[in-house]
Tab-separated table of N, CA and C in Angstrom:
chain	number	residue	atom	x	y	z
A	1	UNK	N	25.206	-33.347	-27.543
A	1	UNK	CA	24.443	-33.884	-26.448
A	1	UNK	C	24.749	-33.164	-25.115
A	2	UNK	N	25.927	-32.880	-24.934
A	2	UNK	CA	26.372	-32.244	-23.647
A	2	UNK	C	25.695	-30.910	-23.529
A	3	UNK	N	25.659	-30.089	-24.726
A	3	UNK	CA	25.132	-28.767	-24.718
A	3	UNK	C	23.642	-28.812	-24.287
A	4	UNK	N	22.898	-29.802	-24.826
A	4	UNK	CA	21.416	-29.840	-24.432
A	4	UNK	C	21.341	-30.105	-23.006
A	5	UNK	N	22.258	-31.007	-22.342
A	5	UNK	CA	22.219	-31.277	-21.013
A	5	UNK	C	22.481	-29.917	-20.222
A	6	UNK	N	23.430	-29.137	-20.656
A	6	UNK	CA	23.714	-27.879	-19.966
A	6	UNK	C	22.533	-26.938	-20.052
A	7	UNK	N	21.900	-26.892	-21.147
A	7	UNK	CA	20.793	-26.041	-21.285
A	7	UNK	C	19.609	-26.465	-20.338
A	8	UNK	N	19.358	-27.826	-20.392
A	8	UNK	CA	18.404	-28.409	-19.439
A	8	UNK	C	18.625	-28.102	-18.036
A	9	UNK	N	19.927	-28.182	-17.668
A	9	UNK	CA	20.335	-27.959	-16.250
A	9	UNK	C	20.059	-26.566	-15.870
A	10	UNK	N	20.395	-25.575	-16.782
A	10	UNK	CA	20.106	-24.212	-16.419
A	10	UNK	C	18.668	-23.932	-16.254
A	11	UNK	N	17.856	-24.557	-17.087
A	11	UNK	CA	16.389	-24.387	-17.030
A	11	UNK	C	15.826	-25.018	-15.750
A	12	UNK	N	16.323	-26.087	-15.454
A	12	UNK	CA	15.707	-26.965	-14.369
A	12	UNK	C	16.122	-26.264	-12.949
A	13	UNK	N	17.171	-25.488	-13.004
A	13	UNK	CA	17.376	-24.843	-11.687
A	13	UNK	C	16.399	-23.870	-11.285
A	14	UNK	N	15.753	-23.333	-12.205
A	14	UNK	CA	14.654	-22.377	-11.996
A	14	UNK	C	15.178	-21.076	-11.411
A	15	UNK	N	16.378	-20.613	-11.800
A	15	UNK	CA	16.995	-19.446	-11.367
A	15	UNK	C	16.287	-18.273	-12.112
A	16	UNK	N	15.663	-17.423	-11.423
A	16	UNK	CA	15.110	-16.239	-12.067
A	16	UNK	C	15.353	-15.057	-11.088
A	17	UNK	N	15.955	-14.159	-11.497
A	17	UNK	CA	16.331	-12.983	-10.649
A	17	UNK	C	15.459	-11.822	-10.906
A	18	UNK	N	14.799	-11.240	-9.899
A	18	UNK	CA	14.154	-10.085	-10.051
A	18	UNK	C	14.859	-8.950	-9.442
A	19	UNK	N	15.136	-7.929	-10.220
A	19	UNK	CA	15.761	-6.809	-9.763
A	19	UNK	C	15.080	-6.155	-8.596
A	20	UNK	N	15.811	-5.533	-7.653
A	20	UNK	CA	15.187	-4.790	-6.474
A	20	UNK	C	14.435	-3.688	-6.906
A	21	UNK	N	14.731	-3.005	-7.965
A	21	UNK	CA	14.046	-1.857	-8.520
A	21	UNK	C	12.673	-2.294	-9.009
A	22	UNK	N	12.516	-3.511	-9.547
A	22	UNK	CA	11.152	-4.033	-9.984
A	22	UNK	C	10.396	-4.319	-8.808
A	23	UNK	N	11.159	-4.988	-7.724
A	23	UNK	CA	10.322	-5.245	-6.538
A	23	UNK	C	9.793	-4.000	-5.872
A	24	UNK	N	10.663	-2.930	-5.829
A	24	UNK	CA	10.290	-1.647	-5.306
A	24	UNK	C	9.003	-1.161	-5.973
A	25	UNK	N	8.966	-1.205	-7.302
A	25	UNK	CA	7.849	-0.755	-8.166
A	25	UNK	C	6.642	-1.443	-7.743
A	26	UNK	N	6.722	-2.780	-7.614
A	26	UNK	CA	5.603	-3.624	-7.243
A	26	UNK	C	5.128	-3.347	-5.843
A	27	UNK	N	6.057	-3.131	-4.924
A	27	UNK	CA	5.680	-2.917	-3.549
A	27	UNK	C	4.925	-1.621	-3.391
A	28	UNK	N	5.373	-0.632	-4.148
A	28	UNK	CA	4.731	0.748	-4.145
A	28	UNK	C	3.326	0.679	-4.787
A	29	UNK	N	3.171	0.038	-5.846
A	29	UNK	CA	1.982	0.109	-6.525
A	29	UNK	C	0.877	-0.723	-5.702
A	30	UNK	N	1.435	-1.830	-5.099
A	30	UNK	CA	0.511	-2.712	-4.252
A	30	UNK	C	0.122	-1.943	-3.019
A	31	UNK	N	0.976	-1.111	-2.397
A	31	UNK	CA	0.654	-0.376	-1.289
A	31	UNK	C	-0.478	0.563	-1.584
A	32	UNK	N	-0.276	1.364	-2.626
A	32	UNK	CA	-1.262	2.340	-3.016
A	32	UNK	C	-2.631	1.799	-3.283
A	33	UNK	N	-2.608	0.690	-4.109
A	33	UNK	CA	-3.864	0.014	-4.419
A	33	UNK	C	-4.598	-0.487	-3.217
A	34	UNK	N	-3.896	-1.169	-2.364
A	34	UNK	CA	-4.552	-1.711	-1.130
A	34	UNK	C	-5.063	-0.520	-0.247
A	35	UNK	N	-4.241	0.598	-0.123
A	35	UNK	CA	-4.724	1.628	0.747
A	35	UNK	C	-5.925	2.307	0.129
A	36	UNK	N	-5.922	2.581	-1.195
A	36	UNK	CA	-7.001	3.325	-1.859
A	36	UNK	C	-8.284	2.481	-1.710
A	37	UNK	N	-8.208	1.131	-2.035
A	37	UNK	CA	-9.405	0.416	-1.998
A	37	UNK	C	-9.919	0.177	-0.613
A	38	UNK	N	-8.901	0.092	0.418
A	38	UNK	CA	-9.306	-0.042	1.805
A	38	UNK	C	-10.047	1.137	2.313
A	39	UNK	N	-9.495	2.430	2.012
A	39	UNK	CA	-10.132	3.574	2.535
A	39	UNK	C	-11.407	3.829	1.852
A	40	UNK	N	-11.600	3.581	0.522
A	40	UNK	CA	-12.773	3.742	-0.223
A	40	UNK	C	-13.871	2.761	0.357
A	41	UNK	N	-13.442	1.623	0.571
A	41	UNK	CA	-14.349	0.590	1.243
A	41	UNK	C	-14.980	1.078	2.573
A	42	UNK	N	-14.082	1.599	3.455
A	42	UNK	CA	-14.521	2.046	4.681
A	42	UNK	C	-15.420	3.350	4.463
A	43	UNK	N	-15.122	4.161	3.516
A	43	UNK	CA	-15.971	5.287	3.268
A	43	UNK	C	-17.296	4.796	2.814
A	44	UNK	N	-17.355	3.738	1.972
A	44	UNK	CA	-18.637	3.220	1.433
A	44	UNK	C	-19.367	2.696	2.614
A	45	UNK	N	-18.943	1.994	3.460
A	45	UNK	CA	-19.625	1.511	4.674
A	45	UNK	C	-20.100	2.643	5.483
A	46	UNK	N	-19.402	3.727	5.740
A	46	UNK	CA	-19.855	4.792	6.397
A	46	UNK	C	-20.970	5.525	5.762
A	47	UNK	N	-20.954	5.602	4.441
A	47	UNK	CA	-22.085	6.258	3.597
A	47	UNK	C	-23.358	5.437	3.857
A	48	UNK	N	-23.195	4.101	3.861
A	48	UNK	CA	-24.400	3.239	4.113
A	48	UNK	C	-24.954	3.550	5.392
A	49	UNK	N	-24.134	3.612	6.418
A	49	UNK	CA	-24.663	3.781	7.752
A	49	UNK	C	-25.161	5.200	7.992
A	50	UNK	N	-24.606	6.225	7.352
A	50	UNK	CA	-25.157	7.591	7.485
A	50	UNK	C	-26.299	7.834	6.555
A	51	UNK	N	-26.735	6.921	5.815
A	51	UNK	CA	-27.924	7.016	4.884
A	51	UNK	C	-27.611	7.725	3.663
A	52	UNK	N	-26.433	8.061	3.255
A	52	UNK	CA	-26.069	8.744	2.047
A	52	UNK	C	-26.302	7.742	0.924
A	53	UNK	N	-25.937	6.450	1.064
A	53	UNK	CA	-26.319	5.473	0.129
A	53	UNK	C	-27.299	4.509	0.822
A	54	UNK	N	-28.647	4.601	0.243
A	54	UNK	CA	-29.696	3.804	0.869
A	54	UNK	C	-29.475	2.253	0.456
A	55	UNK	N	-29.518	1.509	1.552
A	55	UNK	CA	-29.365	0.059	1.307
A	55	UNK	C	-30.541	-0.556	2.047
A	56	UNK	N	-31.643	-0.879	1.257
A	56	UNK	CA	-32.836	-1.450	1.901
A	56	UNK	C	-32.691	-2.989	2.308
A	57	UNK	N	-32.039	-3.154	3.490
A	57	UNK	CA	-31.917	-4.508	3.941
A	57	UNK	C	-32.060	-4.437	5.403
A	58	UNK	N	-32.411	-5.527	6.058
A	58	UNK	CA	-32.659	-5.629	7.396
A	58	UNK	C	-31.373	-5.180	8.244
A	59	UNK	N	-31.731	-4.735	9.564
A	59	UNK	CA	-30.663	-4.158	10.457
A	59	UNK	C	-29.670	-5.185	10.649
A	60	UNK	N	-30.015	-6.399	10.999
A	60	UNK	CA	-29.086	-7.482	11.253
A	60	UNK	C	-28.133	-7.716	10.030
A	61	UNK	N	-28.731	-7.616	8.826
A	61	UNK	CA	-27.879	-7.845	7.634
A	61	UNK	C	-26.828	-6.710	7.409
A	62	UNK	N	-27.375	-5.492	7.828
A	62	UNK	CA	-26.527	-4.285	7.705
A	62	UNK	C	-25.242	-4.568	8.640
A	63	UNK	N	-25.550	-5.064	9.907
A	63	UNK	CA	-24.434	-5.224	10.812
A	63	UNK	C	-23.438	-6.343	10.343
A	64	UNK	N	-24.052	-7.408	9.779
A	64	UNK	CA	-23.250	-8.447	9.224
A	64	UNK	C	-22.431	-7.958	8.105
A	65	UNK	N	-23.025	-7.244	7.175
A	65	UNK	CA	-22.431	-6.511	6.041
A	65	UNK	C	-21.224	-5.739	6.515
A	66	UNK	N	-21.485	-4.872	7.596
A	66	UNK	CA	-20.380	-4.004	8.174
A	66	UNK	C	-19.288	-4.826	8.736
A	67	UNK	N	-19.524	-5.881	9.434
A	67	UNK	CA	-18.461	-6.694	10.087
A	67	UNK	C	-17.621	-7.447	9.074
A	68	UNK	N	-18.195	-8.008	8.101
A	68	UNK	CA	-17.496	-8.762	7.044
A	68	UNK	C	-16.731	-7.768	6.179
A	69	UNK	N	-17.425	-6.847	5.511
A	69	UNK	CA	-16.692	-5.947	4.652
A	69	UNK	C	-15.724	-5.029	5.445
A	70	UNK	N	-16.071	-4.584	6.604
A	70	UNK	CA	-15.229	-3.825	7.326
A	70	UNK	C	-13.918	-4.506	7.595
A	71	UNK	N	-14.031	-5.811	8.009
A	71	UNK	CA	-12.781	-6.585	8.279
A	71	UNK	C	-11.994	-6.684	7.018
A	72	UNK	N	-12.617	-6.960	5.868
A	72	UNK	CA	-11.854	-6.989	4.601
A	72	UNK	C	-11.228	-5.739	4.288
A	73	UNK	N	-11.866	-4.713	4.454
A	73	UNK	CA	-11.186	-3.375	4.073
A	73	UNK	C	-10.177	-2.952	5.171
A	74	UNK	N	-10.306	-3.377	6.338
A	74	UNK	CA	-9.263	-3.204	7.331
A	74	UNK	C	-7.981	-3.966	6.969
A	75	UNK	N	-8.157	-5.134	6.464
A	75	UNK	CA	-7.098	-5.946	6.099
A	75	UNK	C	-6.367	-5.375	4.864
A	76	UNK	N	-7.164	-4.766	3.986
A	76	UNK	CA	-6.578	-4.082	2.747
A	76	UNK	C	-5.667	-2.945	3.241
A	77	UNK	N	-6.199	-2.131	4.294
A	77	UNK	CA	-5.404	-1.043	4.854
A	77	UNK	C	-4.113	-1.529	5.494
A	78	UNK	N	-4.275	-2.503	6.267
A	78	UNK	CA	-2.983	-3.113	6.969
A	78	UNK	C	-2.064	-3.592	5.926
A	79	UNK	N	-2.516	-4.302	4.956
A	79	UNK	CA	-1.665	-4.780	3.855
A	79	UNK	C	-0.992	-3.642	3.125
A	80	UNK	N	-1.717	-2.627	2.919
A	80	UNK	CA	-1.261	-1.410	2.195
A	80	UNK	C	-0.130	-0.758	2.949
A	81	UNK	N	-0.291	-0.620	4.309
A	81	UNK	CA	0.808	-0.044	5.086
A	81	UNK	C	1.969	-1.008	5.209
A	82	UNK	N	1.771	-2.314	5.129
A	82	UNK	CA	2.843	-3.338	5.206
A	82	UNK	C	3.817	-3.084	3.872
A	83	UNK	N	3.070	-2.995	2.768
A	83	UNK	CA	3.789	-2.811	1.529
A	83	UNK	C	4.499	-1.462	1.445
A	84	UNK	N	3.853	-0.448	2.095
A	84	UNK	CA	4.478	0.881	2.127
A	84	UNK	C	5.738	0.818	2.862
A	85	UNK	N	5.668	0.129	4.044
A	85	UNK	CA	6.938	-0.052	4.864
A	85	UNK	C	7.942	-0.892	4.096
A	86	UNK	N	7.480	-1.864	3.472
A	86	UNK	CA	8.442	-2.807	2.611
A	86	UNK	C	9.083	-1.947	1.597
A	87	UNK	N	8.368	-1.140	0.918
A	87	UNK	CA	8.912	-0.397	-0.217
A	87	UNK	C	9.937	0.581	0.337
A	88	UNK	N	9.863	1.137	1.550
A	88	UNK	CA	10.937	1.981	2.050
A	88	UNK	C	12.338	1.247	2.227
A	89	UNK	N	12.146	0.122	2.706
A	89	UNK	CA	13.362	-0.796	2.816
A	89	UNK	C	13.907	-1.140	1.488
A	90	UNK	N	13.077	-1.456	0.568
A	90	UNK	CA	13.534	-1.915	-0.795
A	90	UNK	C	14.168	-0.756	-1.529
A	91	UNK	N	13.796	0.512	-1.200
A	91	UNK	CA	14.385	1.594	-1.852
A	91	UNK	C	15.937	1.683	-1.711
A	92	UNK	N	16.307	1.392	-0.323
A	92	UNK	CA	17.711	1.455	-0.113
A	92	UNK	C	18.481	0.309	-0.765
A	93	UNK	N	17.812	-0.900	-0.704
A	93	UNK	CA	18.403	-2.066	-1.317
A	93	UNK	C	18.527	-1.878	-2.813
A	94	UNK	N	17.465	-1.313	-3.475
A	94	UNK	CA	17.512	-1.058	-4.885
A	94	UNK	C	18.691	-0.195	-5.365
A	95	UNK	N	18.849	0.881	-4.637
A	95	UNK	CA	19.959	1.791	-5.001
A	95	UNK	C	21.328	1.114	-4.802
A	96	UNK	N	21.422	0.267	-3.713
A	96	UNK	CA	22.670	-0.396	-3.491
A	96	UNK	C	22.970	-1.433	-4.506
A	97	UNK	N	21.833	-2.214	-4.886
A	97	UNK	CA	22.015	-3.152	-5.949
A	97	UNK	C	22.480	-2.483	-7.310
A	98	UNK	N	21.752	-1.425	-7.592
A	98	UNK	CA	22.108	-0.713	-8.888
A	98	UNK	C	23.576	-0.258	-8.865
A	99	UNK	N	24.019	0.268	-7.707
A	99	UNK	CA	25.474	0.595	-7.722
A	99	UNK	C	26.474	-0.599	-7.914
A	100	UNK	N	26.007	-1.713	-7.262
A	100	UNK	CA	26.807	-2.859	-7.296
A	100	UNK	C	26.859	-3.464	-8.724
A	101	UNK	N	25.738	-3.408	-9.334
A	101	UNK	CA	25.617	-3.914	-10.687
A	101	UNK	C	26.407	-3.166	-11.619
A	102	UNK	N	26.330	-1.923	-11.583
A	102	UNK	CA	27.105	-0.989	-12.420
A	102	UNK	C	28.672	-1.213	-12.218
A	103	UNK	N	28.977	-1.392	-10.924
A	103	UNK	CA	30.405	-1.534	-10.600
A	103	UNK	C	30.921	-2.825	-11.207
A	104	UNK	N	30.172	-3.945	-10.986
A	104	UNK	CA	30.575	-5.245	-11.484
A	104	UNK	C	30.647	-5.337	-13.050
A	105	UNK	N	29.630	-4.810	-13.555
A	105	UNK	CA	29.677	-4.799	-15.143
A	105	UNK	C	30.684	-3.918	-15.602
A	106	UNK	N	30.919	-2.823	-15.037
A	106	UNK	CA	31.974	-1.895	-15.557
A	106	UNK	C	33.365	-2.528	-15.319
A	107	UNK	N	33.572	-3.168	-14.219
A	107	UNK	CA	34.867	-3.767	-13.913
A	107	UNK	C	35.096	-4.850	-15.014
A	108	UNK	N	34.174	-5.838	-15.213
A	108	UNK	CA	34.403	-6.861	-16.109
A	108	UNK	C	34.566	-6.370	-17.624
A	109	UNK	N	33.679	-5.458	-18.050
A	109	UNK	CA	33.741	-4.943	-19.360
A	109	UNK	C	34.935	-4.090	-19.709
A	110	UNK	N	35.410	-3.381	-18.624
A	110	UNK	CA	36.611	-2.478	-18.903
A	110	UNK	C	37.865	-3.264	-18.726
A	111	UNK	N	37.808	-4.407	-17.905
A	111	UNK	CA	39.178	-5.174	-17.687
A	111	UNK	C	39.400	-6.169	-18.690
A	112	UNK	N	38.299	-6.696	-19.249
A	112	UNK	CA	38.407	-7.926	-20.205
A	112	UNK	C	37.608	-7.618	-21.424
A	113	UNK	N	38.010	-8.171	-22.469
A	113	UNK	CA	37.234	-8.158	-23.744
A	113	UNK	C	36.813	-9.640	-24.150
A	114	UNK	N	36.077	-9.691	-25.199
A	114	UNK	CA	35.615	-10.984	-25.677
A	114	UNK	C	36.780	-11.857	-26.025
A	115	UNK	N	37.752	-11.091	-26.653
A	115	UNK	CA	38.966	-11.816	-27.112
A	115	UNK	C	39.787	-12.451	-25.839
A	116	UNK	N	39.792	-11.642	-24.686
A	116	UNK	CA	40.380	-12.124	-23.533
A	116	UNK	C	39.690	-13.421	-22.957
A	117	UNK	N	38.290	-13.363	-23.025
A	117	UNK	CA	37.537	-14.542	-22.538
A	117	UNK	C	37.857	-15.705	-23.485
A	118	UNK	N	37.897	-15.485	-24.815
A	118	UNK	CA	38.188	-16.617	-25.679
A	118	UNK	C	39.662	-17.244	-25.475
A	119	UNK	N	40.500	-16.347	-25.089
A	119	UNK	CA	41.863	-16.817	-24.859
A	119	UNK	C	42.036	-17.678	-23.518
A	120	UNK	N	41.038	-17.455	-22.594
A	120	UNK	CA	40.957	-18.303	-21.366
A	120	UNK	C	40.393	-19.590	-21.622
A	121	UNK	N	39.691	-19.710	-22.754
A	121	UNK	CA	39.163	-21.083	-23.125
A	121	UNK	C	40.243	-21.747	-23.907
A	122	UNK	N	40.584	-23.048	-23.501
A	122	UNK	CA	41.627	-23.714	-24.105
A	122	UNK	C	41.427	-24.410	-25.355
A	123	UNK	N	40.038	-24.554	-25.742
A	123	UNK	CA	39.629	-25.261	-26.878
A	123	UNK	C	39.171	-24.375	-28.046
A	124	UNK	N	39.963	-24.082	-29.058
A	124	UNK	CA	39.489	-23.145	-30.066
A	124	UNK	C	38.456	-23.819	-30.973
A	125	UNK	N	38.187	-25.089	-30.994
A	125	UNK	CA	37.284	-25.858	-31.935
A	125	UNK	C	35.880	-25.948	-31.310
A	126	UNK	N	35.567	-25.205	-30.384
A	126	UNK	CA	34.146	-25.259	-29.797
A	126	UNK	C	33.093	-24.825	-30.822
A	127	UNK	N	31.989	-25.389	-30.602
A	127	UNK	CA	30.852	-24.862	-31.327
A	127	UNK	C	30.389	-23.508	-30.625
A	128	UNK	N	29.475	-22.736	-31.347
A	128	UNK	CA	28.992	-21.479	-30.651
A	128	UNK	C	28.298	-21.792	-29.332
A	129	UNK	N	27.538	-22.857	-29.266
A	129	UNK	CA	26.778	-23.147	-28.023
A	129	UNK	C	27.769	-23.425	-26.927
A	130	UNK	N	28.790	-24.216	-27.258
A	130	UNK	CA	29.758	-24.747	-26.268
A	130	UNK	C	30.581	-23.388	-25.771
A	131	UNK	N	30.948	-22.686	-26.804
A	131	UNK	CA	31.622	-21.386	-26.515
A	131	UNK	C	30.868	-20.508	-25.585
A	132	UNK	N	29.567	-20.422	-25.764
A	132	UNK	CA	28.703	-19.529	-24.805
A	132	UNK	C	28.836	-20.146	-23.467
A	133	UNK	N	28.715	-21.380	-23.152
A	133	UNK	CA	28.906	-21.981	-21.879
A	133	UNK	C	30.198	-21.741	-21.264
A	134	UNK	N	31.263	-21.822	-22.026
A	134	UNK	CA	32.665	-21.657	-21.589
A	134	UNK	C	32.835	-20.178	-21.205
A	135	UNK	N	32.369	-19.301	-21.986
A	135	UNK	CA	32.434	-17.879	-21.693
A	135	UNK	C	31.579	-17.507	-20.420
A	136	UNK	N	30.504	-18.076	-20.367
A	136	UNK	CA	29.704	-17.954	-19.164
A	136	UNK	C	30.566	-18.361	-17.906
A	137	UNK	N	31.084	-19.506	-17.942
A	137	UNK	CA	31.901	-20.021	-16.861
A	137	UNK	C	33.059	-18.991	-16.547
A	138	UNK	N	33.745	-18.520	-17.545
A	138	UNK	CA	34.820	-17.547	-17.354
A	138	UNK	C	34.405	-16.269	-16.686
A	139	UNK	N	33.216	-15.813	-17.180
A	139	UNK	CA	32.739	-14.527	-16.704
A	139	UNK	C	32.328	-14.821	-15.162
A	140	UNK	N	31.757	-15.911	-14.933
A	140	UNK	CA	31.329	-16.246	-13.508
A	140	UNK	C	32.588	-16.289	-12.608
A	141	UNK	N	33.596	-16.993	-13.104
A	141	UNK	CA	34.851	-17.084	-12.338
A	141	UNK	C	35.409	-15.726	-12.015
A	142	UNK	N	35.446	-14.865	-13.076
A	142	UNK	CA	36.047	-13.590	-12.848
A	142	UNK	C	35.261	-12.703	-11.857
A	143	UNK	N	33.909	-12.795	-11.828
A	143	UNK	CA	33.223	-12.005	-10.932
A	143	UNK	C	33.359	-12.570	-9.550
A	144	UNK	N	33.345	-13.914	-9.476
A	144	UNK	CA	33.495	-14.517	-8.100
A	144	UNK	C	34.819	-14.333	-7.484
A	145	UNK	N	35.844	-14.229	-8.296
A	145	UNK	CA	37.196	-13.964	-7.714
A	145	UNK	C	37.295	-12.609	-7.014
A	146	UNK	N	36.552	-11.625	-7.569
A	146	UNK	CA	36.746	-10.365	-6.979
A	146	UNK	C	35.570	-9.981	-6.032
A	147	UNK	N	34.339	-10.468	-6.257
A	147	UNK	CA	33.215	-10.056	-5.501
A	147	UNK	C	32.670	-11.084	-4.560
A	148	UNK	N	32.849	-12.294	-4.782
A	148	UNK	CA	32.354	-13.386	-3.942
A	148	UNK	C	30.855	-13.297	-3.657
A	149	UNK	N	30.108	-13.302	-4.702
A	149	UNK	CA	28.592	-13.168	-4.605
A	149	UNK	C	27.995	-14.484	-4.028
A	150	UNK	N	27.019	-14.346	-3.218
A	150	UNK	CA	26.400	-15.460	-2.540
A	150	UNK	C	24.992	-15.868	-3.327
A	151	UNK	N	24.553	-14.911	-3.938
A	151	UNK	CA	23.128	-15.226	-4.527
A	151	UNK	C	23.376	-15.624	-5.940
A	152	UNK	N	23.126	-16.847	-6.281
A	152	UNK	CA	23.338	-17.452	-7.576
A	152	UNK	C	22.487	-16.824	-8.743
A	153	UNK	N	21.387	-16.570	-8.381
A	153	UNK	CA	20.348	-15.843	-9.348
A	153	UNK	C	20.891	-14.507	-9.799
A	154	UNK	N	21.474	-13.788	-8.860
A	154	UNK	CA	21.991	-12.410	-9.165
A	154	UNK	C	23.209	-12.545	-9.987
A	155	UNK	N	24.032	-13.537	-9.680
A	155	UNK	CA	25.217	-13.774	-10.419
A	155	UNK	C	24.858	-14.126	-11.934
A	156	UNK	N	23.920	-15.001	-12.084
A	156	UNK	CA	23.350	-15.354	-13.471
A	156	UNK	C	22.890	-14.131	-14.164
A	157	UNK	N	22.207	-13.226	-13.413
A	157	UNK	CA	21.731	-12.081	-14.064
A	157	UNK	C	22.889	-11.113	-14.507
A	158	UNK	N	23.999	-10.988	-13.624
A	158	UNK	CA	25.104	-10.130	-14.067
A	158	UNK	C	25.756	-10.777	-15.241
A	159	UNK	N	25.887	-12.174	-15.202
A	159	UNK	CA	26.595	-12.770	-16.373
A	159	UNK	C	25.951	-12.539	-17.607
A	160	UNK	N	24.526	-12.639	-17.591
A	160	UNK	CA	23.763	-12.443	-18.894
A	160	UNK	C	23.826	-10.986	-19.327
A	161	UNK	N	23.883	-10.064	-18.314
A	161	UNK	CA	24.009	-8.616	-18.663
A	161	UNK	C	25.395	-8.402	-19.300
A	162	UNK	N	26.388	-8.945	-18.716
A	162	UNK	CA	27.774	-8.755	-19.365
A	162	UNK	C	27.857	-9.377	-20.630
A	163	UNK	N	27.349	-10.624	-20.754
A	163	UNK	CA	27.472	-11.427	-22.087
A	163	UNK	C	26.844	-10.627	-23.102
A	164	UNK	N	25.624	-9.940	-22.838
A	164	UNK	CA	24.933	-9.140	-23.823
A	164	UNK	C	25.912	-8.012	-24.269
A	165	UNK	N	26.595	-7.451	-23.410
A	165	UNK	CA	27.503	-6.332	-23.772
A	165	UNK	C	28.587	-6.870	-24.758
A	166	UNK	N	29.166	-7.980	-24.354
A	166	UNK	CA	30.199	-8.576	-25.197
A	166	UNK	C	29.760	-9.060	-26.493
A	167	UNK	N	28.566	-9.647	-26.512
A	167	UNK	CA	28.043	-10.349	-27.739
A	167	UNK	C	26.560	-9.784	-27.898
A	168	UNK	N	26.409	-8.518	-28.374
A	168	UNK	CA	25.119	-8.154	-28.608
A	168	UNK	C	24.297	-8.958	-29.656
A	169	UNK	N	22.948	-9.094	-29.313
A	169	UNK	CA	22.090	-9.836	-30.240
A	169	UNK	C	21.859	-9.058	-31.401
A	170	UNK	N	21.793	-9.768	-32.581
A	170	UNK	CA	21.674	-9.065	-33.833
A	170	UNK	C	20.432	-9.277	-34.389
C-alpha cells in the first residue's frame, strides 16, 4: 500500500523536466516560423496594394483588411524576434546544463555502483518497487550532498537518468 502512495505522490507533484536543449529547439523553430509567416503576410498585403494580386473589394474594406492583417503579421514578426532573442540566451543555458548533467551523472556512476546503493539500504527484504524508491532516495541524497541542486524537476530528471544506467530496462 505504501508503494502505491509513493507512486501517487510522485505523479501528483506534476514534476516534468524539459531539457534546455529541447527548449532551445522549440524557441528556434518558433522564431523562424513566426518570422517567415510574418514577412510573407506583409509581402501579401503589399502585393494586394500594388495590384499584383487583384482583390476586388471596396477601398474601405481594403484598408480594414490592411490594418487587421497588418497588425497580425507585425505581431508575428515581433514574436519571431522575441523567440530569436530567447533562443540566444537558451543556447548558453543548454550548453551549461549539458555539462552539468554529464558531470553529475559521471560522478555518481563512477563513484558508486548498484551494489553500493543497495548496501546503503538497511533492509535487504524489500520488494523491487520498494527497492526502487530506496535507491531513488539514495541517489538523490548523494547528488544533493555534492551539488545542492535547487530545481527539483531537474534533480528527478538526473536521478532517472542515473537509475537507467544502473538498472537498464530489458
